[in-house]
Every structure is written in C-alpha cells, then in structure tokens.
Coordinates of C-alpha atoms and ligand atoms in Angstrom, one line a residue:
X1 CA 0.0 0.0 0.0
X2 CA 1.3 3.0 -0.7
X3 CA 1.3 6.4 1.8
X4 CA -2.3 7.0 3.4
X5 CA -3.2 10.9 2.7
X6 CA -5.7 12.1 5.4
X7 CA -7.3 15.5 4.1
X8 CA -9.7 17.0 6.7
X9 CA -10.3 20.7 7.1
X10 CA -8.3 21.6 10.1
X11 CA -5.2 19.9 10.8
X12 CA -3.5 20.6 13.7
X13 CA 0.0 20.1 13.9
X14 CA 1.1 18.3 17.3
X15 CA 2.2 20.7 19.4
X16 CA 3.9 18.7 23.2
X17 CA 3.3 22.3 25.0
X18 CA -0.4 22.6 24.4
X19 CA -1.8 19.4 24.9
X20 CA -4.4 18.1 22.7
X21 CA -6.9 20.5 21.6
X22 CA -11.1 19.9 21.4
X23 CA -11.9 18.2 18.1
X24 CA -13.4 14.6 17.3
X25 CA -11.7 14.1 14.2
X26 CA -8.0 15.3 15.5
X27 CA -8.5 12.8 18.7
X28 CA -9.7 9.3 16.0
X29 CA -7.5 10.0 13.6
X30 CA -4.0 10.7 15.4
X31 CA -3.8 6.9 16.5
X32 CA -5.1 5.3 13.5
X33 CA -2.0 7.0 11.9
X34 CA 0.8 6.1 13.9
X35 CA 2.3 3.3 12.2
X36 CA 2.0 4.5 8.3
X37 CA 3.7 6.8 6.5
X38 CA 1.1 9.2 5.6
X39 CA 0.1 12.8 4.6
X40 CA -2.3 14.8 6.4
X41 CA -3.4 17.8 4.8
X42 CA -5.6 20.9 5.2
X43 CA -6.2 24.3 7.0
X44 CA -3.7 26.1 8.8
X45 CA -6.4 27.5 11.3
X46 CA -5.0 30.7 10.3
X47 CA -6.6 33.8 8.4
X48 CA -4.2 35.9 6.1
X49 CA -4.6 38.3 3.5
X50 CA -5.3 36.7 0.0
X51 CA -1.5 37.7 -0.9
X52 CA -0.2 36.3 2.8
X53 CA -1.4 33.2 2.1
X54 CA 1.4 29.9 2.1
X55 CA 0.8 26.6 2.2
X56 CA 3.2 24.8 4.3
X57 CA 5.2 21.6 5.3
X58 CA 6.5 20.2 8.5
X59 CA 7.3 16.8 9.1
X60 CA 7.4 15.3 12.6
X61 CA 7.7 11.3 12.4
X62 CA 6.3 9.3 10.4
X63 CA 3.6 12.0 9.3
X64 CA 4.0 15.0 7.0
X65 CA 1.4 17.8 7.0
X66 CA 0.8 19.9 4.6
X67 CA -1.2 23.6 5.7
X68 CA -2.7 26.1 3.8
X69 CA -3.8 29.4 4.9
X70 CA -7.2 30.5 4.0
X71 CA -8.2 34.1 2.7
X72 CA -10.6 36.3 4.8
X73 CA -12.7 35.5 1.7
X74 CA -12.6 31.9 1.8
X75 CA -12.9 31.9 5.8
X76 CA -16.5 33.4 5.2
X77 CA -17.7 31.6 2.0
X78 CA -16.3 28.5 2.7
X79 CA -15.9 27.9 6.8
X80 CA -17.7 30.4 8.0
X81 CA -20.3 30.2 5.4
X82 CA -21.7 27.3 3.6
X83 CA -19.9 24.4 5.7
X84 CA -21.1 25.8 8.7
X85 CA -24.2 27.9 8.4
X86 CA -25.8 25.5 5.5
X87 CA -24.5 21.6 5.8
X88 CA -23.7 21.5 9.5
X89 CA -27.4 22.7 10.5
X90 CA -29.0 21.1 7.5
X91 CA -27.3 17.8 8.2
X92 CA -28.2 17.9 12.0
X93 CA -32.2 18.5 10.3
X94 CA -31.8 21.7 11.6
X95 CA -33.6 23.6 8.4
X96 CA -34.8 26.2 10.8
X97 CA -31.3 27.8 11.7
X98 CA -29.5 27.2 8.0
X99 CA -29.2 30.4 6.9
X100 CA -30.3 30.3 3.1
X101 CA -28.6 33.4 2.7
X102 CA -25.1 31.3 2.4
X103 CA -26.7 29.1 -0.5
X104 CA -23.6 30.0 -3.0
X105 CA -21.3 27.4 -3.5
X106 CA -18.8 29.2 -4.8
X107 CA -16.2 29.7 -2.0
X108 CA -16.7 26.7 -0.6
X109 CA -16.4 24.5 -3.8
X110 CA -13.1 27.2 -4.7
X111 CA -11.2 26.3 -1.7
X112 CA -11.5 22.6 -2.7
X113 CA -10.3 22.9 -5.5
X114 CA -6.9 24.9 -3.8
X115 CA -7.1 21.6 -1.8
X116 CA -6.9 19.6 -5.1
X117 CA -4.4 21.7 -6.1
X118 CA -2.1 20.7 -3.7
X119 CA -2.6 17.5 -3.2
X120 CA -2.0 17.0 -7.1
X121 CA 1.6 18.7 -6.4
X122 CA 2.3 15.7 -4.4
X123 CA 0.2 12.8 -4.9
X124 CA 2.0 9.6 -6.2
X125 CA -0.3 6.9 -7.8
X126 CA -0.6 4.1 -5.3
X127 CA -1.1 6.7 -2.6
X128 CA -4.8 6.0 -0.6
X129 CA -6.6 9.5 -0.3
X130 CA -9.3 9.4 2.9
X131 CA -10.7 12.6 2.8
X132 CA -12.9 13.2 6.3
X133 CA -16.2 15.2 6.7
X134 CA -18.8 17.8 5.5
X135 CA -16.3 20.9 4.7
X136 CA -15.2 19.0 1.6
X137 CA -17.8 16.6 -0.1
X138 CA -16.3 17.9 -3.6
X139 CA -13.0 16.9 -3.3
X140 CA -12.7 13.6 -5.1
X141 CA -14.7 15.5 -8.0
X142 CA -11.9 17.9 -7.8
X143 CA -9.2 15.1 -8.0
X144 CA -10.6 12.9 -10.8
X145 CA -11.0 16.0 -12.9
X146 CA -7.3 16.5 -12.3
X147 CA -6.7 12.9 -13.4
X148 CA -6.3 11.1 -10.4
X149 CA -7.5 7.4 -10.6
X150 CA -5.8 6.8 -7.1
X151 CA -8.8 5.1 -4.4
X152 CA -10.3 7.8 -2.6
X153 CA -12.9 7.2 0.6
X154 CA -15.0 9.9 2.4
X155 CA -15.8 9.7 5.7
X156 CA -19.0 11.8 7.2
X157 CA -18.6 12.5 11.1
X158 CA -22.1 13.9 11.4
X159 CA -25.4 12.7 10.9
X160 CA -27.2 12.8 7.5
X161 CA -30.9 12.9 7.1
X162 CA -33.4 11.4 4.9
X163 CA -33.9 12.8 1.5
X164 CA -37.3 14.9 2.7
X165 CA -34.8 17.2 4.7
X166 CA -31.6 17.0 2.2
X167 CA -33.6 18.2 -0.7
X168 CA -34.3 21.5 1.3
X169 CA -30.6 22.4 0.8
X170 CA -29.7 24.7 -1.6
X171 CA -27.8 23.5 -4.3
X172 CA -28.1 20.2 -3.2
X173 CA -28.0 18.9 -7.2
X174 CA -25.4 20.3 -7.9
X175 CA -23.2 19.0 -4.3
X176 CA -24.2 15.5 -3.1
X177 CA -24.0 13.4 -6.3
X178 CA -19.9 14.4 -6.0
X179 CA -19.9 12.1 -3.3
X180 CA -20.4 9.3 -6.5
X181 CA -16.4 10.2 -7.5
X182 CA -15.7 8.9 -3.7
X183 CA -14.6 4.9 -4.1
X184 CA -16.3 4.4 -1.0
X185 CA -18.5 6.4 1.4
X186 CA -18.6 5.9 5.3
X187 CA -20.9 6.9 7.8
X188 CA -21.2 6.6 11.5
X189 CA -24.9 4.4 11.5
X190 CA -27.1 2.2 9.7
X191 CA -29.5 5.1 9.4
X192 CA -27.3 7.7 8.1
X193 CA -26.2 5.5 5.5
X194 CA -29.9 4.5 4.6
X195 CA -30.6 7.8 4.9
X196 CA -28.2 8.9 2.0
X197 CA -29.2 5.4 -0.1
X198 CA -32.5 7.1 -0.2
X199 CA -31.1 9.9 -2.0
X200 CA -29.5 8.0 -4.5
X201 CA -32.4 6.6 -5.1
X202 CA -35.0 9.5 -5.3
X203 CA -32.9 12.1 -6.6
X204 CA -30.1 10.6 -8.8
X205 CA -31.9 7.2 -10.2
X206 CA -29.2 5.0 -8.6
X207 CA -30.8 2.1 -6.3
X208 CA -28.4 1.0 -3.9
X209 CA -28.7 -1.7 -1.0
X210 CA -27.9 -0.5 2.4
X211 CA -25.4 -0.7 2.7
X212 CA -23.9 -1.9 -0.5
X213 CA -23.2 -0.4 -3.9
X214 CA -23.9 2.2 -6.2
X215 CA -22.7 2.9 -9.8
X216 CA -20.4 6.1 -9.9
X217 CA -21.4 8.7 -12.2
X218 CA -18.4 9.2 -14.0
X219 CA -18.4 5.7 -15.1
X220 CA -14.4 5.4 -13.2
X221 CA -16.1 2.3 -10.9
X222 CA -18.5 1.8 -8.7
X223 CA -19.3 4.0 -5.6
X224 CA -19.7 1.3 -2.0
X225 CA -21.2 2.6 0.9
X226 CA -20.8 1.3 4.6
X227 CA -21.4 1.6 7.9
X228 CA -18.2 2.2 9.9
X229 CA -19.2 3.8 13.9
X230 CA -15.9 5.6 14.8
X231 CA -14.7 4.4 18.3
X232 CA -12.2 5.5 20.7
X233 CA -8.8 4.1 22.3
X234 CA -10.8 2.7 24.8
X235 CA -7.6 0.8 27.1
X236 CA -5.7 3.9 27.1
X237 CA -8.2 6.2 28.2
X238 CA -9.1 3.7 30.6
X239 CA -5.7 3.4 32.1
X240 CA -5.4 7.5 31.7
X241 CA -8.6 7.4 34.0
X242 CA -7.2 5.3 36.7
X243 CA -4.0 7.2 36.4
X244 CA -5.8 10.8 37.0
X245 CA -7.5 9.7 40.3
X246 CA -3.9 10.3 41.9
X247 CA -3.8 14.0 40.0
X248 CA -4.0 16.8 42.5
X249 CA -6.5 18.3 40.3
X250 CA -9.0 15.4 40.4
X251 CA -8.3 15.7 44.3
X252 CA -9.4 19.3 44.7
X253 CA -12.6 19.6 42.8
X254 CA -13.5 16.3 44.7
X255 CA -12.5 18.2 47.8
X256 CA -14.8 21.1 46.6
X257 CA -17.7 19.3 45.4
X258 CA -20.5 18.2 48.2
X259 CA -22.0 14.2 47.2
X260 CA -22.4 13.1 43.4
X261 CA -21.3 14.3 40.4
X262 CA -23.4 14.8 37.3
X263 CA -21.2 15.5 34.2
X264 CA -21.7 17.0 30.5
X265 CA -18.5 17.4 28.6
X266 CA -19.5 19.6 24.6
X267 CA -18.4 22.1 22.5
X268 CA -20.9 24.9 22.8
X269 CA -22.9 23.6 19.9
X270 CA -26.8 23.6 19.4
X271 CA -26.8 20.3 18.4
X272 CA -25.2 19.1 21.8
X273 CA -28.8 19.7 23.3
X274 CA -27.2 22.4 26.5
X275 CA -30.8 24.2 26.8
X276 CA -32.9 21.0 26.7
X277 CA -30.0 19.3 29.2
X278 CA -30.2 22.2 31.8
X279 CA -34.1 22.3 31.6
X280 CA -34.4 18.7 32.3
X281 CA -31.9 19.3 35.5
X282 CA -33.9 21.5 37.2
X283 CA -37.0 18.9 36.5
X284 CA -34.6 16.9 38.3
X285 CA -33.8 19.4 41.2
X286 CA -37.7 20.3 41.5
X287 CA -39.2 16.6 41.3
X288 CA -36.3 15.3 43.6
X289 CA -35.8 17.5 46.4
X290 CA -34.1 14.9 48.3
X291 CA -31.2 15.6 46.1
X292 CA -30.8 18.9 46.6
X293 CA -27.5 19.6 47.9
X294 CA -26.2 16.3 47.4
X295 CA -25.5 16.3 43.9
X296 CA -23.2 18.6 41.5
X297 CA -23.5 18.7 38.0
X298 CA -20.2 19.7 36.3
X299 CA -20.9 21.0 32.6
X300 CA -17.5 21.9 30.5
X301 CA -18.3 23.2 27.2
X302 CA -15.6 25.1 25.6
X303 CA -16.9 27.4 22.9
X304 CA -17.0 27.0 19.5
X305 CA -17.8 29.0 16.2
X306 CA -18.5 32.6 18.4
X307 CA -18.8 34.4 15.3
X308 CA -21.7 32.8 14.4
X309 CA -24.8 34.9 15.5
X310 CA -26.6 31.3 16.7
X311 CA -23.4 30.3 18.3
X312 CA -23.0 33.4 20.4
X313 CA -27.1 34.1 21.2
X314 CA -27.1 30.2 23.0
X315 CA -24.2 31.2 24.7
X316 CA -26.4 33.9 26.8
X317 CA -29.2 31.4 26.7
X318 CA -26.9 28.4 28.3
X319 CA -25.4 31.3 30.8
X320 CA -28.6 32.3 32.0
X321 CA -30.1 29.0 32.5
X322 CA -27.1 28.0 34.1
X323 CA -27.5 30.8 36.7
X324 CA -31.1 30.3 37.0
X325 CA -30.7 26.9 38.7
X326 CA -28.3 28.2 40.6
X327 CA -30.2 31.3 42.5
X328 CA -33.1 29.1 42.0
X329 CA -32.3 26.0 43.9
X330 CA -28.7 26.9 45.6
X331 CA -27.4 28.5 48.6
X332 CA -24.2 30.0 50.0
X333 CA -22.8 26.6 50.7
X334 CA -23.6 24.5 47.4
X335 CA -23.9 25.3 43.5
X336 CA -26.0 23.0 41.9
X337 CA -24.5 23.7 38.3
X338 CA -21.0 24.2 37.6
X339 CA -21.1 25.8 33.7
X340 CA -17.6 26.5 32.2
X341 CA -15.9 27.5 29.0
X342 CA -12.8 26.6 30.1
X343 CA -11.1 23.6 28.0
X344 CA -9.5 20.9 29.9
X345 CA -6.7 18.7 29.2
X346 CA -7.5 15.3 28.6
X347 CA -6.4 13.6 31.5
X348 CA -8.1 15.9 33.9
X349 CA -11.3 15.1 31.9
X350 CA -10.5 11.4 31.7
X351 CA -10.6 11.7 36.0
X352 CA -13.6 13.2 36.0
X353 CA -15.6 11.3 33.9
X354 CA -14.6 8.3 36.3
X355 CA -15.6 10.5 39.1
X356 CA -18.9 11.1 37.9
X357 CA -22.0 8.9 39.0
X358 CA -23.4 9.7 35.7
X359 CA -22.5 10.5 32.4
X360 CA -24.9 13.1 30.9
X361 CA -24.8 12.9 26.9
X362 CA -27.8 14.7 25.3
X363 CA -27.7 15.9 22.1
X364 CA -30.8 16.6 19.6
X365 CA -28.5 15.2 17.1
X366 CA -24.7 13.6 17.1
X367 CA -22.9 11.5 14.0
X368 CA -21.5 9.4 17.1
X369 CA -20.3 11.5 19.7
X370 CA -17.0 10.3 21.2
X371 CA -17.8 12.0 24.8
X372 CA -20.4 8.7 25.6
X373 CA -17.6 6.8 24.4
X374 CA -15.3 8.6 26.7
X375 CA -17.1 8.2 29.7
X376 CA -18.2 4.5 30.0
X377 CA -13.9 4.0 29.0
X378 CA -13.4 5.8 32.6
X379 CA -15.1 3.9 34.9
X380 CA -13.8 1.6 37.3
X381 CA -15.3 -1.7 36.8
X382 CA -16.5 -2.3 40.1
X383 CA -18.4 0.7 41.1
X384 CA -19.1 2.4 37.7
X385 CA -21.0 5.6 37.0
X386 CA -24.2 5.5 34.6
X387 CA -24.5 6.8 31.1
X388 CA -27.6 8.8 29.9
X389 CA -27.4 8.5 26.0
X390 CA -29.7 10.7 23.8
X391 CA -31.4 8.0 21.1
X392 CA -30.9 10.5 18.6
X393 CA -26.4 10.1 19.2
X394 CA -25.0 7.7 16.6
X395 CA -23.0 6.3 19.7
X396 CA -26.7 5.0 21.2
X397 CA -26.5 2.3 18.2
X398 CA -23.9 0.6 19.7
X399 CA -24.3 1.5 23.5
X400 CA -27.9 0.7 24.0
X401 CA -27.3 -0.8 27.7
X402 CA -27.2 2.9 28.6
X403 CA -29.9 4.4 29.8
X404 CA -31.5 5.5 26.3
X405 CA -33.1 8.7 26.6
X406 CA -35.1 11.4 24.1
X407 CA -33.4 14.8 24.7
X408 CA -36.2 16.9 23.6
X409 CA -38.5 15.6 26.8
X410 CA -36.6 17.5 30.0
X411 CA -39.2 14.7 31.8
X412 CA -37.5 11.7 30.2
X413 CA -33.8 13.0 31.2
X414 CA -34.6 14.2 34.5
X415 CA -36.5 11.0 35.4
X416 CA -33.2 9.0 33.8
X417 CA -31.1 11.2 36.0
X418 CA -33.0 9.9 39.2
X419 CA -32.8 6.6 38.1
X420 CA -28.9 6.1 37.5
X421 CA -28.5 8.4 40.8
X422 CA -30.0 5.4 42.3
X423 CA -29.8 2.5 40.4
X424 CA -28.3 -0.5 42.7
X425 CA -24.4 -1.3 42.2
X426 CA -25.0 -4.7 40.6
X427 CA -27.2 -3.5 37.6
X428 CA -24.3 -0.2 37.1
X429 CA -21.8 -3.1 36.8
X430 CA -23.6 -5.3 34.5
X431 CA -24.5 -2.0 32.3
X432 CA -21.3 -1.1 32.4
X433 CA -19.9 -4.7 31.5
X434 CA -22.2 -4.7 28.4
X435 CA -20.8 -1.1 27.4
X436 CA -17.2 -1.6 27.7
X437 CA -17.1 -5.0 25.7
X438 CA -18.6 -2.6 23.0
X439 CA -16.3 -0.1 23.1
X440 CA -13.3 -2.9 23.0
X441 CA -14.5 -4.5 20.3
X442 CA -15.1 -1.6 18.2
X443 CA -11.8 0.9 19.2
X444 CA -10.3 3.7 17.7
X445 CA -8.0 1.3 15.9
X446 CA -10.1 -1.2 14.2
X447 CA -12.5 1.7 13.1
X448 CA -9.2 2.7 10.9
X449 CA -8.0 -0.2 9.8
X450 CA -11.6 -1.3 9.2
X451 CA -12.0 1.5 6.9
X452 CA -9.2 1.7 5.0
X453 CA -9.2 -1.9 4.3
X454 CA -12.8 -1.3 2.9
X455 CA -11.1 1.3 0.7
X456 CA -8.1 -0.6 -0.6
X457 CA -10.3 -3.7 -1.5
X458 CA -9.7 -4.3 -5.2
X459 CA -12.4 -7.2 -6.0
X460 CA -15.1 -5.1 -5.8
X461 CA -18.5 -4.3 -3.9
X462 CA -18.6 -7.2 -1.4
X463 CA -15.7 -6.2 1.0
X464 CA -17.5 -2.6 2.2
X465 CA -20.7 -4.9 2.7
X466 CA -18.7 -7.0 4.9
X467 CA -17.2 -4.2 7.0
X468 CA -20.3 -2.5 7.3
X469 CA -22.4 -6.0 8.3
X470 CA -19.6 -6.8 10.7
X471 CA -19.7 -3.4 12.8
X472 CA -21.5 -3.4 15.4
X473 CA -23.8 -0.2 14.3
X474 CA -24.8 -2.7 11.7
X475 CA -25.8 -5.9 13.7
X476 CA -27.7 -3.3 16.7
X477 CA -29.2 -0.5 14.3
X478 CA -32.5 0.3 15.4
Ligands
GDG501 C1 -17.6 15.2 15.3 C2 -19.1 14.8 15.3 C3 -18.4 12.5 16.1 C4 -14.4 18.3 24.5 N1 -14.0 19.2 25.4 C5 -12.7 19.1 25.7 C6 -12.2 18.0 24.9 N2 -13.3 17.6 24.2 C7 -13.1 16.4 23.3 C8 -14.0 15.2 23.8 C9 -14.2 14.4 22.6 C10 -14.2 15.5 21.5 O1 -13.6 16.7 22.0 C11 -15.6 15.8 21.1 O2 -16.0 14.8 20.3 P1 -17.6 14.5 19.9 O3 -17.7 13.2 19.3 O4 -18.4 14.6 21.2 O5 -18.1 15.8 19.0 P2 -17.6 16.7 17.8 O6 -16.4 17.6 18.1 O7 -18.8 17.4 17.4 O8 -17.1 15.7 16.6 C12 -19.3 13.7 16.4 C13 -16.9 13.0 16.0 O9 -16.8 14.1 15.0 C14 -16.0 11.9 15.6 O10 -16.4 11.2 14.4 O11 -18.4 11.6 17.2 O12 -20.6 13.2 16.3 O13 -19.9 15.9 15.6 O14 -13.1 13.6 22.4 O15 -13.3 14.6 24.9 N3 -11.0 17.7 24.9 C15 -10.1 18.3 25.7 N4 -10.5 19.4 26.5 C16 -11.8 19.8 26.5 O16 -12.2 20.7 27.2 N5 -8.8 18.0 25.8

C-alpha cells in the first residue's frame, strides 16, 4: 500500500506544550496514523490576507502535514459560510437555523479545488486518499477532474438525514452526487447510510442496497457505501482514568464538590442539546428535592464558532439558564451547576468522567459522539457511574445498555437522572460490562483499519458490505 493521505479541514499540527486540543476528528485520527507513513493535509487555522497566504510543510515522524492558509474570503464563504451555516445545520435536520442566505457554492467549492491543487503537487499513484467530513464533499470531484485514478474514501462525522430534509438544501444537485467520485463512502450508522441510499435513489436514479453499492457517475467504478461507527482508544483512556485519580486536580474539585457528580463534557454547539440538558436538571432538582445539595452537575463546554450569530445568542441562553438553577435551587454553601468554557486537558477530563456517577450525553443530534464513548472508558469496573445516551447520538446504536433517553422531553432526562443516581451497584456493573465489551471490540484502531481496508479492496462491492455488516452499528441498528 502506498502512503495514506488524510485530508480533513483543520489539521493541527502536534504541538507537546499545548496538549491536545477539542476536536473529534484530530483525537480518531491521530492513532489510527501512527504506524504508516502518511500525509495529512488541510487548513492552517489561520486567516491571512489573500497575498499572505502559504501553504506549508513540516514533518514530525512518520507524518507529514501539509497547511494552507485560508483568505478572509474563503474563511466566510467557505468555513464560516456554507460548511457551517448551511450543511452542518442542514445535516443535523436543523432547516430552521441554515441560513439560506449562504446558498452560493462558490467559495466553498473554490477552496476545494486549492485543496486539489495541492494534493496533485504531491500525490504519487498508489497513494490511498481518505478525505474526512462535510467541509469538503467535492474533493474527489476535484481530483478525478485532475486525473487522479488513485482510491479515494470519504468519511461523514455527522449525521445525514433522509432525502425529505436533504432536498431543502440549496444546491443540493449540484453538491451530493460528487460524493459518487468517492470509491467508498462511510458513515457513522445504519441510518445515516440508509438515509443517503435514499437519496441516490429518489434524486439521482441509482438504487443502492444499504449498505452496498452504487454505480459512480463518472463511469471510473462503482461508488460502496458502509457503515463504519468511529470508536475510541478505549484501554488507554481507561488506564489515563485510573491514572488521573492520583492527579491533584481530580483531588481538589473532589474536595470542593458536596455528594455526586453529574457530568456533561460539549463544544458549545446547538446540536449538543445544552438548553434541553439544563431544563431537564432542574426537573430533576424540583421533582427530587431529596437531592438537593447532594449532587453537583459539572458542565464543561468550551466554545465554539462565536462568530456565528446562533453560536453566540445560546451562549447567553446556556449562561442564563445556568444561573437560573443556581439562584433558583442553591445556597451559599452548594452550587447545583457548575457551567464552564474553560477547556480541559484530557487527562483531567478522563478523571472526572470516572468521578462522575453519571455521564450526561444529550444531544438533539450527534454522528456518534466520542464523549459517551469517553465516559463508559473511565469507569472503574466495580463501582461504575451511569450513562444517559440521547437515542438520537449515533454512539446509542452501539451503546444501548445505557440508559437511552429522548433529549427533547426535559421529563424523560430528569427522570433518567434519578434513576442512574439510584440505580443499585449490581445493575451499574452489568451495564457497564455490556458497554465496555462494545467499546473494546469496536476501538479507535479497528475503526481505521476497518476503513481503510474497505477502501483498498480491489475485488469489488462485497468487502465494504462486509465491514459494514460486521460493525456493530450494523448488527444493533435500530
Ligand atoms: C464530530 C461529530 C463525532 C471536549 N471538550 C474538551 C475536549 N473535548 C473532546 C472530547 C471528545 C471530543 O472533544 C468531542 O467529540 P464529539 O464526538 O463529542 O463531538 P464533535 O467535536 O462534534 O465531533 C461527532 C466526531 O466528530 C468523531 O467522528 O463523534 O458526532 O460531531 O473527544 O473529549 N478535549 C479536551 N478538553 C476539553 O475541554 N482535551
């Protein structure tokens, strides 16, 4: 096999001083990546003017990156613009909050062509190309027209929903049959990949099985689709969790915090459900007053996209809430909510996930979310915490010995919320059993390997089929 190219939007360079940073797709993909010789390229993170802008490369290991700056210009048509404001909300079947305003392609299908650009400067045939996630469903389009018959995958992070919501998008004719120059298209469930089969079906003619194969449009081969749930390195962060309970850190918010801990660890998003979560806490607080003062929730959400006017408008909303509950149902002595923007390193968040009697993961819509993942990982086997899983997170495919709830009903989670406060020790173990031999068997490692040997198949449509029947997403889909 020759190298592996990763192209994703951002790519952060590996930095020891900073720690990792927030970000899904920079936590799955660092491991799977250790032990090839591959290419990761993308955006810089950094804004120049349209004459400032470099692309550069720096080589640490076995990995080479390759960064372009973006232009004010392409910050706000592209990022800013149509990735964010149109296909994020519009893929999370948020229609209500895409702003149709954004509906011009042209910046956001410009800077993927500069990302063809230089990827054709040093592409070798041979070379596997795994592009990841919403900001660039034109690329392989972009490379074929430039003559590359290398294989190419896409991988969508986030949900996708059924053609009745897709069709809303603008230009949504002219973007999702690009996907069709991919050799093979992952997503996270059985329903987002039945969800796009759909598509094919209604709005381009092809019929596909789900998940199975489809007939590329440019007549290079044929298109697969499969199911591939992205996973974590579940022993590691285990072992980082029973490491951190020695960490002074982990010893002073223990010190500071009166009973049980409650914890919620997002990016300020409105998909990650923060209104609904802090509604249903004070149902909690007001239907369970024998709580009060016993328990702590611990929210850390560091922020995300604050230029957006939604982004920044449910930061006031979550503030307020937050502080709501807390002159509502508090006292000098005990806070019920602790909110906080502040980002944590991974090993302090590793501790307190296993400090946590319960694992609150809510959102109104998640491709997977690794945070659910995250916590079960943590817990010590023997007197483990609980895990309240939204049914609409790709992750509740796999982890349905949770306890399943629907985010939208503030009853529903508050209720759950009593219940794992007080469910008995042997039923938290056997949960907890169920979870973890899950998140083993589907890790951060297989989930690559998994993939890419999907990709790199040369007989055809079987193999995808395979991987996607063997995954576990596959065998629990609802
Ligand atoms: C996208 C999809 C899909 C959070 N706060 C801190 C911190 N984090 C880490 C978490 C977790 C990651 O960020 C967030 O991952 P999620 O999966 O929850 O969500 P997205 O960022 O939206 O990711 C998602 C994912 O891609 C992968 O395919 O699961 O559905 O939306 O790892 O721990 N990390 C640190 N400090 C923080 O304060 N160090």
């Amino acid at each position: 096999m020759g190298r592996i190219f990763i192209i994703s939007n951002r790519v952060a360079i590996p930095d020891p001083k900073r720690g990792v940073q927030a970000g899904g797709l920079e936590v799955a993909l660092r491991n799977t990546l250790t032990n090839h010789s591959s290419v990761w390229l993308g955006w810089s993170g950094e804004i120049k003017a349209q004459d400032a802008c470099q692309t550069r490369t720096i080589t640490r290991g076995t990995m080479t990156y390759i960064v372009s700056d973006l232009s004010e210009e392409d910050y706000k048509e592209y990022y800013s613009g149509f990735a964010n404001q149109v296909l994020w909300p519009i893929l999370h079947y948020r229609l209500d909050l895409a702003e149709f305003t954004r509906r011009d392609l042209s910046g956001y299908l410009r800077v993927n062509e500069h990302f063809a650009d230089e990827i054709t400067k040093v592409l070798e045939p041979g070379d596997i190309v795994w592009v990841h996630d919403y900001h660039l469903i034109p690329l392989a389009r972009a490379l074929r027209a430039r003559g590359h018959h290398n294989r190419i995958g896409f991988f969508l992070h986030i949900p996708i929903p059924p053609p009745e919501i897709l069709t809303a998008m603008p230009n949504h004719d002219r973007l999702l049959p690009a996907l069709c120059d991919y050799d093979l298209v992952g997503f996270q469930t059985q329903g987002d990949c039945a969800n796009f089969a759909r598509y094919l079906a209604s709005e381009i003619g092809i019929p596909a099985r789900i998940p199975g194969a489809a007939r590329s449009t440019t007549g290079i081969g044929k298109m697969r689709i499969g199911v591939f749930p992205v996973g974590i390195e579940t022993e590691e962060f285990a072992r980082m969790a029973t490491r951190a309970q020695e960490s002074n850190f982990l010893k002073r918010v223990l010190k500071s915090v009166p009973g049980e801990i409650v914890i919620g660890v997002d990016r300020l998003d409105y998909s990650k459900g923060l209104a609904q979560r802090l509604d249903a806490y004070q149902y909690f607080l007001a239907t369970n007053p024998e709580w009060r003062g016993k328990v702590t929730y611990l929210q850390i959400t560091p922020k995300s996209r604050s230029n957006i006017p939604e982004y920044a408008e449910m930061q006031t909303q979550i503030d307020t809430k937050a502080g709501h509950i807390n002159s509502s149902f508090g006292d000098v002595s005990w806070s019920p909510v602790r909110y906080t923007n502040q980002p944590y390193s991974r090993n302090a968040l590793a501790g307190l996930y296993r400090a946590a009697r319960v694992g609150l993961v809510t959102p109104l819509r998640d491709g997977m979310n690794l945070v659910a993942k995250e916590y079960v990982a943590a817990q010590d086997p023997d007197n483990p915490g609980v895990l309240i899983l939204s049914r609409f997170a790709g992750a509740a495919a796999e982890l349905d010995a949770a306890l399943i709830v629907n985010p939208y009903d503030p009853e529903s989670v508050g209720s759950a919320i009593a219940r794992a406060l007080a469910l008995p020790r042997e039923e938290r173990v056997a949960r907890q059993r169920a979870l973890f031999a899950i998140l083993l068997g589907n890790d951060i490692n297989s989930w690559g390997q998994r993939f890419l040997k999907a990709l790199t198949r040369k007989t055809g449509e079987s193999e995808a089929r395979n991987a996607a029947l063997k995954s576990p997403a596959a065998t629990r889909a609802h």
